[in-house]
mmCIF file of N, CA and C in Angstrom:
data_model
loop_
_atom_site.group_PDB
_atom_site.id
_atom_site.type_symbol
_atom_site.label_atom_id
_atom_site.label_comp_id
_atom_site.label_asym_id
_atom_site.label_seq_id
_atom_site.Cartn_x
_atom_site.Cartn_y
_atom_site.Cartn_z
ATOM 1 N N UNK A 1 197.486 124.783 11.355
ATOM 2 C CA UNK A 1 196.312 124.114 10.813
ATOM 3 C C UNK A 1 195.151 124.180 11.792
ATOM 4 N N UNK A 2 195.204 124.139 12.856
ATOM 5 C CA UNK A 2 194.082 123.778 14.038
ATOM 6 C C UNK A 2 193.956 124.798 14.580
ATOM 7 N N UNK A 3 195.240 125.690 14.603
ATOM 8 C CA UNK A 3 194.963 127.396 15.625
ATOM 9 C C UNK A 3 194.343 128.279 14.727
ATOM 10 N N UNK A 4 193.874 128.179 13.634
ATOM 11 C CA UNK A 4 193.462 129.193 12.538
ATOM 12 C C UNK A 4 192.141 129.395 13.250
ATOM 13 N N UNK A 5 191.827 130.510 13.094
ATOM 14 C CA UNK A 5 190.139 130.499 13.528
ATOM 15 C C UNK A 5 189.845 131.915 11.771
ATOM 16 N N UNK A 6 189.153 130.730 10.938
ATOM 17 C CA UNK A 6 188.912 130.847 9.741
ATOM 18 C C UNK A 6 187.537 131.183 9.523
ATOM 19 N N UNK A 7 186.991 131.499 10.467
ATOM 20 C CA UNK A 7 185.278 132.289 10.517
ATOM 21 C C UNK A 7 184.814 130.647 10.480
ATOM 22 N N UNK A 8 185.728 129.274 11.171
ATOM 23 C CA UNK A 8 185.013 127.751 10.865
ATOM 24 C C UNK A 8 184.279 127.828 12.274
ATOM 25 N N UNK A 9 184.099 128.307 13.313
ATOM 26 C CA UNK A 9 183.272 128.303 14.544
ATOM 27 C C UNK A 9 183.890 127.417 15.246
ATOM 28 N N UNK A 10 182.800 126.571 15.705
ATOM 29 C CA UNK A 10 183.140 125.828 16.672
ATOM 30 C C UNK A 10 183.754 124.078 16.197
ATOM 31 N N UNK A 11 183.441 124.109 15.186
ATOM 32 C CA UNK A 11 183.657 122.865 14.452
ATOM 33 C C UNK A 11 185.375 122.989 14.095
ATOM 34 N N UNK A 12 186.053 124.259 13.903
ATOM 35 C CA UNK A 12 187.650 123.837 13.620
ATOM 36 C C UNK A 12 188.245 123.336 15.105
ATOM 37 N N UNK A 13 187.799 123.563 15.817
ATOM 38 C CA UNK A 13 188.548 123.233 17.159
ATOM 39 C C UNK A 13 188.774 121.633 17.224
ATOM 40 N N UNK A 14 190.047 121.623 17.311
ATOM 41 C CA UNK A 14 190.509 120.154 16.937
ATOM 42 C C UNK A 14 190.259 119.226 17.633
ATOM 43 N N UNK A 15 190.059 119.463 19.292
ATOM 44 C CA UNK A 15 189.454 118.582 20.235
ATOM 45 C C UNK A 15 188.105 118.112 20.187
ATOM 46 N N UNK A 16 187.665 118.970 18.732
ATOM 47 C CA UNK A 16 186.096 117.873 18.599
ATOM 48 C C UNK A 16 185.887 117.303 17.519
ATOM 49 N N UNK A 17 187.252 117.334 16.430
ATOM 50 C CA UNK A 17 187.360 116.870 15.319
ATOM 51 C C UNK A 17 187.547 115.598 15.716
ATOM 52 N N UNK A 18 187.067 114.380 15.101
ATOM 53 C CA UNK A 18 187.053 113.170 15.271
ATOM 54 C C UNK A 18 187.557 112.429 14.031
ATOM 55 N N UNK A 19 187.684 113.199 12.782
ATOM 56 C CA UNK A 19 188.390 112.553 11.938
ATOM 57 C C UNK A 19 188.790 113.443 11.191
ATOM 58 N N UNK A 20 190.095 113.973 10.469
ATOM 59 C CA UNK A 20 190.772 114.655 10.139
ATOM 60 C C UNK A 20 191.871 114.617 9.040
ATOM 61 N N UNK A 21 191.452 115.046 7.633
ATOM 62 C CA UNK A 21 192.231 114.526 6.214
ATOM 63 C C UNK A 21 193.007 115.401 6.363
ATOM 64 N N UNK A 22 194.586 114.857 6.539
ATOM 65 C CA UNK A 22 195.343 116.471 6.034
ATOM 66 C C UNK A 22 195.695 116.560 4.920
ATOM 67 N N UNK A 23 196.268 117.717 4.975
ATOM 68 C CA UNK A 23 196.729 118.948 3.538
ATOM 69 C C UNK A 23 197.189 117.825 2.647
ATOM 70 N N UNK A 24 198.222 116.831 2.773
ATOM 71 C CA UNK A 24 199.126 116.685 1.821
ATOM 72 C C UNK A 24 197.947 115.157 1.634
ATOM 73 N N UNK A 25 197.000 114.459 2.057
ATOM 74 C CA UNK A 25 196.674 113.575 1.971
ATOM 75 C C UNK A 25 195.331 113.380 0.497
ATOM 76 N N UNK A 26 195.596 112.037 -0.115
ATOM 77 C CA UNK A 26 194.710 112.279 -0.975
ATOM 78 C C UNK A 26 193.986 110.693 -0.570
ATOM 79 N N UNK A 27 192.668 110.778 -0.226
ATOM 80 C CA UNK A 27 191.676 109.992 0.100
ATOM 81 C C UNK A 27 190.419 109.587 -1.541
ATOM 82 N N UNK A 28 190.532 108.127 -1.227
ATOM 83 C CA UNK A 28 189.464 107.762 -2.391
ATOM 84 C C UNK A 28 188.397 107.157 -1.720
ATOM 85 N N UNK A 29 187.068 107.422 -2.018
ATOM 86 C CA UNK A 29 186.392 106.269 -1.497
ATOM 87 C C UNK A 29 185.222 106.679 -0.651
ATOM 88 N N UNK A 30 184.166 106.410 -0.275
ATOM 89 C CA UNK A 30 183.111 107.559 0.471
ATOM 90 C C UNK A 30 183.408 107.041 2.015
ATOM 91 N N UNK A 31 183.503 108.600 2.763
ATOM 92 C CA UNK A 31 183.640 108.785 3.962
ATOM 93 C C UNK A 31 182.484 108.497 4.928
ATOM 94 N N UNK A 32 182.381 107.406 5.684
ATOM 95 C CA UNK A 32 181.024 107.759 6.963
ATOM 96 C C UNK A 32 181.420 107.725 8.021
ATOM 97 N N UNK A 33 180.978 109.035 8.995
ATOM 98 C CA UNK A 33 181.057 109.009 10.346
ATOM 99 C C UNK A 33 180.332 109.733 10.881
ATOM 100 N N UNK A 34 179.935 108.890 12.168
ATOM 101 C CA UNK A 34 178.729 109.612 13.346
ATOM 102 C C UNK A 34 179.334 111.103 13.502
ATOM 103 N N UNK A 35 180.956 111.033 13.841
ATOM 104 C CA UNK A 35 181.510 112.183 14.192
ATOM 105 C C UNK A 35 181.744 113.778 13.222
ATOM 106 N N UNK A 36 182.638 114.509 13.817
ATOM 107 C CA UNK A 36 183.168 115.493 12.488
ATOM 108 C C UNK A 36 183.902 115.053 11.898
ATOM 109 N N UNK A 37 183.500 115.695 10.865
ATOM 110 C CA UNK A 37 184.674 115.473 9.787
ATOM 111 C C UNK A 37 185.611 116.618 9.534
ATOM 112 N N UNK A 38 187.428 116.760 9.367
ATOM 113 C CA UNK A 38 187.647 118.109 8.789
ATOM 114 C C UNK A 38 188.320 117.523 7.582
ATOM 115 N N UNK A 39 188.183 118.203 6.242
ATOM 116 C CA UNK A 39 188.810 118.070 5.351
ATOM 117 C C UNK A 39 190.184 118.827 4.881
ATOM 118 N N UNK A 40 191.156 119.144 5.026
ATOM 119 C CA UNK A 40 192.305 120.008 4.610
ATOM 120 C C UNK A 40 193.394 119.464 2.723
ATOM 121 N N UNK A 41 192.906 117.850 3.056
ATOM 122 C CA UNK A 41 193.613 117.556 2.060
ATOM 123 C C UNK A 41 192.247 117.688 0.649
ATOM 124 N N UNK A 42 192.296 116.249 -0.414
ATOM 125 C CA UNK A 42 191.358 115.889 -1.071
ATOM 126 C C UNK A 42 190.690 114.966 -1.004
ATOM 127 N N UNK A 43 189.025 114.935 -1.232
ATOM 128 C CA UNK A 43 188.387 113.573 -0.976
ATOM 129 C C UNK A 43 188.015 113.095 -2.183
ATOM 130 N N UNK A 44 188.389 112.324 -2.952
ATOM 131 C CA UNK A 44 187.700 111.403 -3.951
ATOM 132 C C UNK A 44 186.660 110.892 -3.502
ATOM 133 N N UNK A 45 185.585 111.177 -2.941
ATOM 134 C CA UNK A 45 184.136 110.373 -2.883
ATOM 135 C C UNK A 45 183.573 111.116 -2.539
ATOM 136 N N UNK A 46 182.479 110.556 -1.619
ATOM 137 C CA UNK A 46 181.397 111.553 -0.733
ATOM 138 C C UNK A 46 181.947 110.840 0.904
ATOM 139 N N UNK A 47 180.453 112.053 1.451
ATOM 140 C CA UNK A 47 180.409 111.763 2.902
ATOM 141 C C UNK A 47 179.242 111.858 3.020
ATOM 142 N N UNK A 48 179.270 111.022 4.102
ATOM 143 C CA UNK A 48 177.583 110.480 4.569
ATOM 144 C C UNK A 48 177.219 110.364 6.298
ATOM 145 N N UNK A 49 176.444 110.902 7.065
ATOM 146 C CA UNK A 49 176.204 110.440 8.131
ATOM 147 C C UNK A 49 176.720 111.125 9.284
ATOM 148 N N UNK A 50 177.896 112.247 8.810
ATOM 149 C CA UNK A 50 178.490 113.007 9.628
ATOM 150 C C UNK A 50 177.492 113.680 10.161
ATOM 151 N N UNK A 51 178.095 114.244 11.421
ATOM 152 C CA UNK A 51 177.598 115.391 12.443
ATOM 153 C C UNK A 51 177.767 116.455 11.979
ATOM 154 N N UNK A 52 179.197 116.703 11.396
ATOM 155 C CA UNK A 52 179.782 117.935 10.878
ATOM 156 C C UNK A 52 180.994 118.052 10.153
ATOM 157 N N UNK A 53 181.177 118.750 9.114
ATOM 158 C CA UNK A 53 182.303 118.715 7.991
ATOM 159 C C UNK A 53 182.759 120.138 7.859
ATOM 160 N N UNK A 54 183.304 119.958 7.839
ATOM 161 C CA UNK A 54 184.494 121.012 7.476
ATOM 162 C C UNK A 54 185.372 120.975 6.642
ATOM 163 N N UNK A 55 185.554 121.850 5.439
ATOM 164 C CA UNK A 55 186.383 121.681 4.261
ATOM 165 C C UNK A 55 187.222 123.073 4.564
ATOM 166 N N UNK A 56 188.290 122.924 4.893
ATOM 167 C CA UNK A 56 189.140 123.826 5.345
ATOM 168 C C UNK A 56 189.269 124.394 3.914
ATOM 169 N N UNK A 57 190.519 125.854 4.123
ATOM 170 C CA UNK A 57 190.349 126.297 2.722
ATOM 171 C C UNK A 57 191.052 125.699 1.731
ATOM 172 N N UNK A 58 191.984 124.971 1.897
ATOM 173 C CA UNK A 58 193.047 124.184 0.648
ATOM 174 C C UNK A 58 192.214 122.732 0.357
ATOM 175 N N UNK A 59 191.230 122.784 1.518
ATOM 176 C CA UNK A 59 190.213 121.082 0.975
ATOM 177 C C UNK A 59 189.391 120.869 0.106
ATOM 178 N N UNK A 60 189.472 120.101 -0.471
ATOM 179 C CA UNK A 60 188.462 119.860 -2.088
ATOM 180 C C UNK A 60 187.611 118.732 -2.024
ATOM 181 N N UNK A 61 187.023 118.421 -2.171
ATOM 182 C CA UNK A 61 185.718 116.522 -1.915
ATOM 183 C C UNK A 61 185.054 117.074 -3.651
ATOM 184 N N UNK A 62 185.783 115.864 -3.647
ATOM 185 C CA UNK A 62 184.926 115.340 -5.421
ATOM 186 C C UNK A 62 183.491 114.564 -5.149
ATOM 187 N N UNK A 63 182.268 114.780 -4.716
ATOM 188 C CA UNK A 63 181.497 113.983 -4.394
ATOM 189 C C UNK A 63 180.187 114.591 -3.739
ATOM 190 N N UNK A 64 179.150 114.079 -3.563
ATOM 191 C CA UNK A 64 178.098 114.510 -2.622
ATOM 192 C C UNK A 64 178.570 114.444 -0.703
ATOM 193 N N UNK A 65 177.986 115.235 -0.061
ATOM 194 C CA UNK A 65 178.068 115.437 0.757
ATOM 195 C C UNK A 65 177.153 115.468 1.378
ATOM 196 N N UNK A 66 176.220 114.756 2.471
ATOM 197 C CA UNK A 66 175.602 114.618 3.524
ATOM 198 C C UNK A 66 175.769 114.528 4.593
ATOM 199 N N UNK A 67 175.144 115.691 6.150
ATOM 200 C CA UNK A 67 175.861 115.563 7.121
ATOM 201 C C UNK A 67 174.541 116.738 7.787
ATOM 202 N N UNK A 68 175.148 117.323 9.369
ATOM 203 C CA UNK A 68 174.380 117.817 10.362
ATOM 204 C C UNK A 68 174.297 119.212 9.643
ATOM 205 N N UNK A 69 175.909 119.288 9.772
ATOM 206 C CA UNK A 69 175.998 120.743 9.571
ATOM 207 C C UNK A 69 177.667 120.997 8.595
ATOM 208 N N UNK A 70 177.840 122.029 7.581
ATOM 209 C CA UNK A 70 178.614 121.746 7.038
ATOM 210 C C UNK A 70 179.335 123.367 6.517
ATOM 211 N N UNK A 71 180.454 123.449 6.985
ATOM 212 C CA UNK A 71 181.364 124.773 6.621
ATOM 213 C C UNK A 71 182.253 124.890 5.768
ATOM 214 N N UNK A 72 182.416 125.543 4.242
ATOM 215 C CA UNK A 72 182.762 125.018 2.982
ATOM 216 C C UNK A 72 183.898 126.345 3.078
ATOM 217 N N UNK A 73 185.463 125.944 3.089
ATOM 218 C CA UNK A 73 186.107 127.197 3.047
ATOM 219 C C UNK A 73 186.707 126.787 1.604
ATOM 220 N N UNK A 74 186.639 125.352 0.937
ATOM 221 C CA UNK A 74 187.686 125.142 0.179
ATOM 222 C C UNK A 74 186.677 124.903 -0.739
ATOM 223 N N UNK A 75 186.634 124.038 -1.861
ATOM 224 C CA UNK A 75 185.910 123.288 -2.974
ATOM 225 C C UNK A 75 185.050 122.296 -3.521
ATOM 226 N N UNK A 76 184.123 121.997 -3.414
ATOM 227 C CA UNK A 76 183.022 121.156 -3.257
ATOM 228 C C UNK A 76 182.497 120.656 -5.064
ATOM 229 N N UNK A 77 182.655 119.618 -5.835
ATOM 230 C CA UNK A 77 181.980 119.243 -6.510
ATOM 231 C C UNK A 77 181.320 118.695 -6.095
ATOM 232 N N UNK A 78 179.832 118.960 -5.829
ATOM 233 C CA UNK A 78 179.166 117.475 -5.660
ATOM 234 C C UNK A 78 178.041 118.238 -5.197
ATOM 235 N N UNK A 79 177.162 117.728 -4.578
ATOM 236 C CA UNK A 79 175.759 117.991 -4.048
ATOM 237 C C UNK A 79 175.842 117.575 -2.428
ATOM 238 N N UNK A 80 175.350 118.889 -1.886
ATOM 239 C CA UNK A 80 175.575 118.955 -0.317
ATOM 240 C C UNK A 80 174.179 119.178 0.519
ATOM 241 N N UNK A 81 173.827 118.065 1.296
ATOM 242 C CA UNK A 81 172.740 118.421 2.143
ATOM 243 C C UNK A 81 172.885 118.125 3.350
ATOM 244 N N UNK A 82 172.857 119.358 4.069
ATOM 245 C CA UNK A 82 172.533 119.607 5.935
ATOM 246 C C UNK A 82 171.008 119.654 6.176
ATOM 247 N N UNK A 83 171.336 119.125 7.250
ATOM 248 C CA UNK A 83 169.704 118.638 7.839
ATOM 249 C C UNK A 83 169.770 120.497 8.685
ATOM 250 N N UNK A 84 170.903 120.879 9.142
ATOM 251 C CA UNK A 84 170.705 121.950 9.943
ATOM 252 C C UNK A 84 171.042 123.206 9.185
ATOM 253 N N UNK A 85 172.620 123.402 8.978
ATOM 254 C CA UNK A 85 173.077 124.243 8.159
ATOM 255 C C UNK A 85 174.046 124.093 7.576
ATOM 256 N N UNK A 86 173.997 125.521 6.274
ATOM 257 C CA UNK A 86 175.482 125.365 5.421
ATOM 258 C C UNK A 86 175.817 126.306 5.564
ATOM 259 N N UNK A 87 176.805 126.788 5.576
ATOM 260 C CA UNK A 87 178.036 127.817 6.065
ATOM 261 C C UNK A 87 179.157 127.624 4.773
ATOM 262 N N UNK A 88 179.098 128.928 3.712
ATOM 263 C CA UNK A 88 179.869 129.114 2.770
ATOM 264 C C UNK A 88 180.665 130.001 3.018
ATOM 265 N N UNK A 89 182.241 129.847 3.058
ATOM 266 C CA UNK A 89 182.761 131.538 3.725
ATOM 267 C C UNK A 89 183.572 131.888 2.404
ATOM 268 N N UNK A 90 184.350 133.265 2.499
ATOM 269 C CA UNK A 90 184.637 133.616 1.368
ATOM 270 C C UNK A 90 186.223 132.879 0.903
ATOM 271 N N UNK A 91 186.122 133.196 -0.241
ATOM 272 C CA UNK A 91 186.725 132.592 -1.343
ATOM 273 C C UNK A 91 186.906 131.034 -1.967
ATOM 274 N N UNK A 92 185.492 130.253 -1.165
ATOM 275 C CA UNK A 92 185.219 128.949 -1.374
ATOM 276 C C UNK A 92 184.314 128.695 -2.401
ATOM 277 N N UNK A 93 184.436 127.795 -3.276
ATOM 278 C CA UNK A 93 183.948 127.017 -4.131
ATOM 279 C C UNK A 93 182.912 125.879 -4.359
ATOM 280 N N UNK A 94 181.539 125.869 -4.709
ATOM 281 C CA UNK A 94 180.771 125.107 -4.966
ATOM 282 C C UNK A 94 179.777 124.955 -5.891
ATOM 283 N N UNK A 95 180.302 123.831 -6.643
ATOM 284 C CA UNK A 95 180.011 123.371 -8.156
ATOM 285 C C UNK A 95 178.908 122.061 -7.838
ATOM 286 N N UNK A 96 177.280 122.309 -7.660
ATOM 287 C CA UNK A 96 176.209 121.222 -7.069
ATOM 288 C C UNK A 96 175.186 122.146 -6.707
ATOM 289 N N UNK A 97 174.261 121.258 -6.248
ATOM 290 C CA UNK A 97 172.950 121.921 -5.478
ATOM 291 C C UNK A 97 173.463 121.620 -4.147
ATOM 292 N N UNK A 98 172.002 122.467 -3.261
ATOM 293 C CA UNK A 98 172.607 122.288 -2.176
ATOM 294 C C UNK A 98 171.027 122.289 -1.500
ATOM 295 N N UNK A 99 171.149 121.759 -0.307
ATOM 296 C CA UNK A 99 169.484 121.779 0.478
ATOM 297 C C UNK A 99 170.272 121.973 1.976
ATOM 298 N N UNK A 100 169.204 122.284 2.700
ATOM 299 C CA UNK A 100 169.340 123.007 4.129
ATOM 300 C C UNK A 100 168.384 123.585 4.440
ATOM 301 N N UNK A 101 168.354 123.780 6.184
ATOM 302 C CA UNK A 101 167.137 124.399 6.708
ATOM 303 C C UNK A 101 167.871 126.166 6.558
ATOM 304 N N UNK A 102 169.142 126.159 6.741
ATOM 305 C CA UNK A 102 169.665 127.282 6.850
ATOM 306 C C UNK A 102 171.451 127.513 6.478
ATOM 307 N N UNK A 103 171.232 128.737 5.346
ATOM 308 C CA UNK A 103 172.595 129.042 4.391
ATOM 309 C C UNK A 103 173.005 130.104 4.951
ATOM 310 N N UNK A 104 174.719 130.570 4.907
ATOM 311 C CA UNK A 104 174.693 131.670 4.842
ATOM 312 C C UNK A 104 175.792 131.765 3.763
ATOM 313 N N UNK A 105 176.216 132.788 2.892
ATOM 314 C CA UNK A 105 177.561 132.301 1.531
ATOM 315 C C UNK A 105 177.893 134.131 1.811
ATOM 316 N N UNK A 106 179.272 133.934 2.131
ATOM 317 C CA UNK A 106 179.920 134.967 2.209
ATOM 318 C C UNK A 106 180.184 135.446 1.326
ATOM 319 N N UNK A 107 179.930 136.758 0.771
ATOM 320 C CA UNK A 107 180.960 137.780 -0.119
ATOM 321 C C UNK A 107 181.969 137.158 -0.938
ATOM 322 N N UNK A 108 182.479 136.881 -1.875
ATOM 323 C CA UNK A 108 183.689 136.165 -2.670
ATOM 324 C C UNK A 108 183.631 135.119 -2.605
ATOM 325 N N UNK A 109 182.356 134.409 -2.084
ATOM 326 C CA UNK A 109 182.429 132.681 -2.659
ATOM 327 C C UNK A 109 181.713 132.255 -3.917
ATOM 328 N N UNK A 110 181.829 131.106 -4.291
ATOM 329 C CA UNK A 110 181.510 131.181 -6.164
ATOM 330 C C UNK A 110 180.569 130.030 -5.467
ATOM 331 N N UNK A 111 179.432 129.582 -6.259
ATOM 332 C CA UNK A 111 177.989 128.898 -6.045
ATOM 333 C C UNK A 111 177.325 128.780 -7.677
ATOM 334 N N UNK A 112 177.673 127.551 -7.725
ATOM 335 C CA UNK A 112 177.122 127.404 -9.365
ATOM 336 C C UNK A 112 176.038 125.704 -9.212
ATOM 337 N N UNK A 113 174.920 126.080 -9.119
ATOM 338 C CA UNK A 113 174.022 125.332 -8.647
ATOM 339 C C UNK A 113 173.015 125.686 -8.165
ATOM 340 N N UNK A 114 171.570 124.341 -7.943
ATOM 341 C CA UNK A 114 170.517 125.103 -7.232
ATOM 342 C C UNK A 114 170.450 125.223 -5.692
ATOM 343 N N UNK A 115 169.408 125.811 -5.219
ATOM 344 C CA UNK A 115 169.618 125.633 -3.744
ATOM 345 C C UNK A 115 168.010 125.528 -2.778
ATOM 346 N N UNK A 116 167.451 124.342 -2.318
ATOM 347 C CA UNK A 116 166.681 124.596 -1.485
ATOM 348 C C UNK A 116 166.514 123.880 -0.137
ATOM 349 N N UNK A 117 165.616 125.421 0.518
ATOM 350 C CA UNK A 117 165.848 125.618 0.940
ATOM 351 C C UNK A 117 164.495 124.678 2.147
ATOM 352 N N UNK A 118 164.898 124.212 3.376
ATOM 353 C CA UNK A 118 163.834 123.818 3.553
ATOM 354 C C UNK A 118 163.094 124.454 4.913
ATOM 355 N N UNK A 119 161.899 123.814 5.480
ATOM 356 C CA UNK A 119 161.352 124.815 6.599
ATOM 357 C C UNK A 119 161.510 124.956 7.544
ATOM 358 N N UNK A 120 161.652 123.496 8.208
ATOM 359 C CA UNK A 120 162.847 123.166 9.425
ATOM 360 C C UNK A 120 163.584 121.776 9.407
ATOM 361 N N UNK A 121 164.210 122.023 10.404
ATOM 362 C CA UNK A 121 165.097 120.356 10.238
ATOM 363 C C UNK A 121 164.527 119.039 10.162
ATOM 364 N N UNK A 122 165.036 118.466 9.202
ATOM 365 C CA UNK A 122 163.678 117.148 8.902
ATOM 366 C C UNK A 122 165.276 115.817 9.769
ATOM 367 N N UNK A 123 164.471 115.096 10.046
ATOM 368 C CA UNK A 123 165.108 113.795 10.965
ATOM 369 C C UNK A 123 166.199 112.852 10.184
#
């Protein structure tokens, strides 16, 4: 789970993960933290306030998503905004709009929603 290096950067490295849903776990309820977030299991809500999220590839969040910066390997209903960036890699899923100063969506990821885009990082 933590030794994978999944094109997630610097954010899968587990020594800076500060809060961490696993695979088999199913969470209800909206998530806030100053810290990262990694997702592996499912989130019934949103997240708010994070530094950084990570939806590993088997992770799903039913919900909006707000945070620094955010790397989508798994499934996203909801509406996602980074103040910095979004990072879509392939074969991940996102069903919402999305806002950011800066996207990048890999080859084989699905994106059904709008997207803007903004000029630089707002506070």
């Amino acid at each position: 789970m933590f030794g994978k290096n999944n094109g997630m950067k610097e954010l899968s490295n587990s020594s800076e993960m500060e809060t961490i849903i696993g695979p088999d776990t199913v969470l209800q309820g909206t998530l806030s933290s100053k810290g990262s977030i990694r997702i592996d299991g499912r989130l019934e809500g949103g997240i708010t306030n994070a530094s950084g999220v990570v939806i590993g590839q088997d992770g799903e969040v039913q919900g909006d998503v707000n945070a620094q910066s955010v790397i989508i390997g798994g499934k996203i209903i909801g509406n996602i905004a980074a103040i910095a960036s979004i990072e879509i890699l392939p074969n991940a899923q996102i069903h919402g709009d999305i806002k950011t100063c800066a996207l990048s969506i890999a080859e084989g990821a699905t994106f059904e929603g709008n997207c803007t885009m903004t000029k630089e990082k707002q506070v």
